[in-house]
Tab-separated table of C-alpha atoms in Angstrom:
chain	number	residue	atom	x	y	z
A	1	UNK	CA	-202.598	51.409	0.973
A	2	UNK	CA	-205.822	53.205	1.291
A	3	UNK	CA	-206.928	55.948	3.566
A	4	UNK	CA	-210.112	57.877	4.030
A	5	UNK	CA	-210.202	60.574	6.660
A	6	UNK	CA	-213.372	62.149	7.792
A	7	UNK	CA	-211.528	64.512	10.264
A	8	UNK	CA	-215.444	66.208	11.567
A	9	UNK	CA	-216.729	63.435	14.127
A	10	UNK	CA	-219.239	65.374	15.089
A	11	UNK	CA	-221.741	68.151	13.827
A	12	UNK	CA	-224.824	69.873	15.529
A	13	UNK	CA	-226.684	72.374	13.241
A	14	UNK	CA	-230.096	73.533	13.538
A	15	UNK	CA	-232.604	72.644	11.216
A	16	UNK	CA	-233.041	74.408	8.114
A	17	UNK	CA	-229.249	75.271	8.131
A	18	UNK	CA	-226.896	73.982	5.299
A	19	UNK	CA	-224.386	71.493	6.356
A	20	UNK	CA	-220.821	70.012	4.595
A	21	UNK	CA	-219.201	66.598	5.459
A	22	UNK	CA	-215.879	66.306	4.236
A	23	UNK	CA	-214.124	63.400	2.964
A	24	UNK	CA	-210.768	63.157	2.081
A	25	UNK	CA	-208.919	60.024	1.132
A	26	UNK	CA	-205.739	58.867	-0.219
A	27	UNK	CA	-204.827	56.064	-3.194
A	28	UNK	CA	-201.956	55.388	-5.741
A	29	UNK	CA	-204.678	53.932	-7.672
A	30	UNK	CA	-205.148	56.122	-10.811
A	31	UNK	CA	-209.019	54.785	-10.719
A	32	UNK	CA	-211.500	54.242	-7.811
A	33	UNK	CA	-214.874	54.382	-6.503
A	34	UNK	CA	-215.953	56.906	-3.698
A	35	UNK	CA	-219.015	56.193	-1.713
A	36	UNK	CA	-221.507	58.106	0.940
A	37	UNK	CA	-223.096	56.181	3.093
A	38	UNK	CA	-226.042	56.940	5.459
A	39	UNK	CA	-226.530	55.387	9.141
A	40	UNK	CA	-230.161	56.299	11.080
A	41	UNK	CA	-230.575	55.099	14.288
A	42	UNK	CA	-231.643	51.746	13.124
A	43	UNK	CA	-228.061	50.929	12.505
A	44	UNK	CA	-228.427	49.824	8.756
A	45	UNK	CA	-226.195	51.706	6.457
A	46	UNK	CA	-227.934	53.297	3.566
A	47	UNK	CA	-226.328	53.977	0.104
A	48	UNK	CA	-226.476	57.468	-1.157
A	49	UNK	CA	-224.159	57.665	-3.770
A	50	UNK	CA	-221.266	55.841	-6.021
A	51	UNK	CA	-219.043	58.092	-8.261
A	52	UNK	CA	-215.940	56.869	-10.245
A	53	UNK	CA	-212.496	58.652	-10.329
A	54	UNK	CA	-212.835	59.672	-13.980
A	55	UNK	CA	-216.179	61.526	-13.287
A	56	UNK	CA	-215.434	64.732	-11.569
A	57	UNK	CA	-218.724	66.272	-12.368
A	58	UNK	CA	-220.874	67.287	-9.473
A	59	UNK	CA	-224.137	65.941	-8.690
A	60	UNK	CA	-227.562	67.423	-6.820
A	61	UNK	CA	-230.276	65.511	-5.761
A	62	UNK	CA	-233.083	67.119	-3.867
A	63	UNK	CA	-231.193	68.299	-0.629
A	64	UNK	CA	-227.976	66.505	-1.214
A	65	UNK	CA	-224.772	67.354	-3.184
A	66	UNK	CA	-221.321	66.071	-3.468
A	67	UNK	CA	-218.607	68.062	-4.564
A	68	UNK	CA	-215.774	65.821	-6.069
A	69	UNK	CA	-212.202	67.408	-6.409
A	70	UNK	CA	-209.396	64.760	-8.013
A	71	UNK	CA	-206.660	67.791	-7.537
A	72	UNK	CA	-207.631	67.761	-3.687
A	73	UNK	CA	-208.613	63.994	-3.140
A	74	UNK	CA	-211.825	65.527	-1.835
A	75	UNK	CA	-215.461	64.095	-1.890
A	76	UNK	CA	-217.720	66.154	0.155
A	77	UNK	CA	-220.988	65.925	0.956
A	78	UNK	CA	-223.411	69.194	1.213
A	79	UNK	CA	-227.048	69.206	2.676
A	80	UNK	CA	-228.802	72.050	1.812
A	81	UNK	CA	-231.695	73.099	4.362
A	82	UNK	CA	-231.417	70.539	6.783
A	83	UNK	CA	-234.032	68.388	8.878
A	84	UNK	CA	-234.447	66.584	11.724
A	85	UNK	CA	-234.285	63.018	9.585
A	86	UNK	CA	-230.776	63.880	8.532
A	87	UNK	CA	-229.179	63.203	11.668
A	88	UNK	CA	-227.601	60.036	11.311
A	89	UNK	CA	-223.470	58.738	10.790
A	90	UNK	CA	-222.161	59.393	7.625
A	91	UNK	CA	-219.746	57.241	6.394
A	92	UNK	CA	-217.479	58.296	3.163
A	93	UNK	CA	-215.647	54.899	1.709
A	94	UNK	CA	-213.087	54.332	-1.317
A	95	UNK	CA	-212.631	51.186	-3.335
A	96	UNK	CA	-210.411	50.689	-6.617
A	97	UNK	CA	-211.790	50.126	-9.452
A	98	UNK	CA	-210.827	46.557	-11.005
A	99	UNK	CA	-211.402	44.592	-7.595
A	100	UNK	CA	-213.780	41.745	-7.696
A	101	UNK	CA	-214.126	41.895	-3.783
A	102	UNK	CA	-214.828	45.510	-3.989
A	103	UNK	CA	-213.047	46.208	-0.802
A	104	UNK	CA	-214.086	48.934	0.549
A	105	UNK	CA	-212.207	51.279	3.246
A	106	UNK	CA	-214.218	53.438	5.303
A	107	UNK	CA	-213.475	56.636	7.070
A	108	UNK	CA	-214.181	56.829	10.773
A	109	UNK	CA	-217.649	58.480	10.512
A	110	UNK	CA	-219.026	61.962	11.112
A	111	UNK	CA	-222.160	61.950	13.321
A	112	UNK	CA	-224.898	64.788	12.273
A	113	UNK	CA	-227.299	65.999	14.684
A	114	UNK	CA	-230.043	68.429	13.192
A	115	UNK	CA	-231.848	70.225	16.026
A	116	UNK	CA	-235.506	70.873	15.577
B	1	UNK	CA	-235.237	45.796	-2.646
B	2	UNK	CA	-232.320	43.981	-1.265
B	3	UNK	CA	-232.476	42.614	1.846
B	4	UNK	CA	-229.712	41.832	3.875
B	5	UNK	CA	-230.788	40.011	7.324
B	6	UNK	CA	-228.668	39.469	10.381
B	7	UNK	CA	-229.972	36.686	12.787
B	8	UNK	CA	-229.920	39.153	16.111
B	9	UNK	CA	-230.102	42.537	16.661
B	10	UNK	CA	-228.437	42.435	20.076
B	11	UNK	CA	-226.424	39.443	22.153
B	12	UNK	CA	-224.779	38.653	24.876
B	13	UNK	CA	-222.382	35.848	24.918
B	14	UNK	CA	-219.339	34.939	27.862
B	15	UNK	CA	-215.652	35.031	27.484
B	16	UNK	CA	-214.505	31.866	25.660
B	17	UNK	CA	-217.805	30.781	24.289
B	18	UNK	CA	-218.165	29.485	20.600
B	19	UNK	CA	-220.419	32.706	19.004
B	20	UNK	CA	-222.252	32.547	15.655
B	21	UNK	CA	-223.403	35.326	14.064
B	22	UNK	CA	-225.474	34.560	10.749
B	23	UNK	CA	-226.654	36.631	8.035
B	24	UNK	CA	-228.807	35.919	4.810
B	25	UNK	CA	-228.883	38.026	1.896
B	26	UNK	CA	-232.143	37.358	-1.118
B	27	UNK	CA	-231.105	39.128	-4.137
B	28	UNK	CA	-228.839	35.789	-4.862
B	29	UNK	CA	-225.539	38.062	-4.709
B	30	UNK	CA	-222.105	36.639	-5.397
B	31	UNK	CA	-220.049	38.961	-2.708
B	32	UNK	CA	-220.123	38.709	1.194
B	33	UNK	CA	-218.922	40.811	3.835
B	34	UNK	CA	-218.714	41.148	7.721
B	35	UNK	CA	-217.668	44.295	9.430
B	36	UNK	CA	-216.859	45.423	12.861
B	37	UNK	CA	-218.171	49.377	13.640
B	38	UNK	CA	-216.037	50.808	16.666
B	39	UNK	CA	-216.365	54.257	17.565
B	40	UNK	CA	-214.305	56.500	15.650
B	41	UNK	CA	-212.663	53.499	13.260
B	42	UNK	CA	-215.120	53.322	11.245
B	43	UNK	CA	-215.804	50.246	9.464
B	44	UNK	CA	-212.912	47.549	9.510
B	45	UNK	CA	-213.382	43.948	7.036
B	46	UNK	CA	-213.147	41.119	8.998
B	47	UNK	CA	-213.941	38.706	6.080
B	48	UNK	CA	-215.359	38.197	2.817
B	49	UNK	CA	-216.945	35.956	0.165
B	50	UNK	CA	-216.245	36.220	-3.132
B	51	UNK	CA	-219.098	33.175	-3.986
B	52	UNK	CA	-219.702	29.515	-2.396
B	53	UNK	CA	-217.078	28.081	-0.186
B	54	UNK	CA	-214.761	30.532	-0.763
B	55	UNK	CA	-213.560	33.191	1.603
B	56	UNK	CA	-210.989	36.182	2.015
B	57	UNK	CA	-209.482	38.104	5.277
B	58	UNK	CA	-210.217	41.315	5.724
B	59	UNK	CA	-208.178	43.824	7.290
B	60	UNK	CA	-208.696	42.194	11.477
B	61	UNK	CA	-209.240	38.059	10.983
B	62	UNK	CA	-207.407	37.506	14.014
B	63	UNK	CA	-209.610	35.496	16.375
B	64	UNK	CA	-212.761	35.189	13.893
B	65	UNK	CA	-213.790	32.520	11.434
B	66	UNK	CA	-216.153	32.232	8.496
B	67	UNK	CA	-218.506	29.936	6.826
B	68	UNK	CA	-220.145	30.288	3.644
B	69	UNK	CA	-221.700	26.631	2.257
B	70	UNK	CA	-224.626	28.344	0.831
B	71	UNK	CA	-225.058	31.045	-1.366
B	72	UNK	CA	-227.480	32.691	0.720
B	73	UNK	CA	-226.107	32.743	3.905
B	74	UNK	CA	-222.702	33.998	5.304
B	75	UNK	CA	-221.529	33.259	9.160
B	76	UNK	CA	-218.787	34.906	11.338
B	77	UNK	CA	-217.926	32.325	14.775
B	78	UNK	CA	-215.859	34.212	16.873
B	79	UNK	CA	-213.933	30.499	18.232
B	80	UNK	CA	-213.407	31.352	22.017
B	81	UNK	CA	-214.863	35.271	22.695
B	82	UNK	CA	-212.983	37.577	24.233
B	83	UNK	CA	-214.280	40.955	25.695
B	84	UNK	CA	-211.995	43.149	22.748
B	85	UNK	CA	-214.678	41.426	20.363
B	86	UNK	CA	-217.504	43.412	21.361
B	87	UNK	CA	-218.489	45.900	18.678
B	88	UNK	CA	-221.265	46.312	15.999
B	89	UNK	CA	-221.271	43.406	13.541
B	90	UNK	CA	-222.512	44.535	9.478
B	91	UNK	CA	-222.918	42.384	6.955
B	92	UNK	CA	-223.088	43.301	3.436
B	93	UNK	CA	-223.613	42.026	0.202
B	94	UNK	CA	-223.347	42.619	-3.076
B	95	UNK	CA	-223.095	41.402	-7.133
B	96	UNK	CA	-220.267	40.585	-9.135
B	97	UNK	CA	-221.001	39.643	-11.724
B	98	UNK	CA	-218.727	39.798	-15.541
B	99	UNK	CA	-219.422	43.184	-16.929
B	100	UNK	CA	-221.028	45.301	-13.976
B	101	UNK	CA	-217.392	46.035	-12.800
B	102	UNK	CA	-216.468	46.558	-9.106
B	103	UNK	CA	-218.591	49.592	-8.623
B	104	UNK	CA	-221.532	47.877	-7.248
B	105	UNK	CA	-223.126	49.358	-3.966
B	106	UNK	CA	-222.814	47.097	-0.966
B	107	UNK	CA	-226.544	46.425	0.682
B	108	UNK	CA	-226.162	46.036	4.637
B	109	UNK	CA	-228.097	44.395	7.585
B	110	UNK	CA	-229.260	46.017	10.958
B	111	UNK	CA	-226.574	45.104	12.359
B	112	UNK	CA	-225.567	43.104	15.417
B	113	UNK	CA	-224.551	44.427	18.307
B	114	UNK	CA	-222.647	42.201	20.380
B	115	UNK	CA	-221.366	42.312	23.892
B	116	UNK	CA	-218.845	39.834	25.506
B	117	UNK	CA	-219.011	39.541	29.336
């Protein structure tokens, strides 16, 4: 069975600030996928980012980072200098890797409100 | 860009009505989803599509249905509605196709969000 735990369901940070999202998920899968979505208030959810279980290398781009750790089962999810557009629900979600449905299980969320 | 369209953005519906909520996706993609959003669960699968006519459950089928007779356009009928069925309704969808592996991103609607009097 799959897990992913998002344990912060909330956040409030002032623009400008940095802020981390953590994700952290369980599989007996040896290979996955690990997802961020984004959720404005529109309600659609926006893909940010796909990395596979073999590729623990890091990743930047712009204002966004994710910080995978295999050893930790850890995916998190770094803004750097915040704004007021970044408030939104994150989701973190995990599939495995040969699945033709790639079913994907989501953690519960973490809601990020950047204050002007 | 993908677009993923669900039929209503918001509905109302009575206890024991027949609901249908459609969605239509236009990048001709083989895989089909709906989810229910509840606060602090997350996303749960209700159903999915692998291609045409064909059709999975998710993690919570109980007391939902699907329909999927074009490639385009994937339903969820909730047979008799009960108030514990209103939520936020996604659908996604996504390719699958031999050689691009399971990684694929799935592309989402607005959303419907439905409420069951």
């Amino acid at each position: 069975a799959q897990k992913v735990t998002q344990a912060q369901t909330e956040i409030s940070v002032v623009e400008k600030e940095d802020v981390t999202l953590d994700c952290v998920y369980e599989t007996r899968d040896t290979t996955y996928y690990l997802f961020w979505y984004k959720q404005p208030p529109s309600g659609e959810l926006v893909f940010l980012i796909r990395r596979n279980s073999f590729d623990e290398q890091n990743e930047i781009s712009g204002r966004y980072s994710w910080n995978f750790q295999k050893s930790t089962s850890s995916f998190n999810f770094t803004i750097t200098a915040s704004q007021v557009v970044d408030s939104a629900v994150y989701f973190c979600a995990l599939s495995p890797f040969n699945n033709a449905g790639n079913m994907l299980t989501f953690g519960g969320g973490t809601r990020l409100m950047v204050k002007p | 860009d993908v677009k993923v369209t669900q039929s209503s953005r918001y509905l109302v519906k009575r206890t024991g009505e027949k609901v249908f909520l459609e969605c239509v996706q236009d990048m001709d993609h083989e895989n089909m989803f709906w989810y229910r959003q509840d606060p602090g669960l997350g996303l749960r699968l209700i159903y999915f599509s692998y291609d045409v006519k064909m059709k999975e459950k998710g993690d919570i089928p109980e007391g939902y249905s699907v329909s999927r007779e074009k490639k385009e356009r994937f339903s969820l009928i909730l047979e008799s509605a009960s108030t514990n069925q209103t939520s936020m309704y996604l659908c996604a969808s996504r390719t699958f196709r031999a050689g691009r592996g399971a990684g694929q991103p799935q592309h989402f609607g607005d959303g419907t969000r439905l409420s069951i009097l």
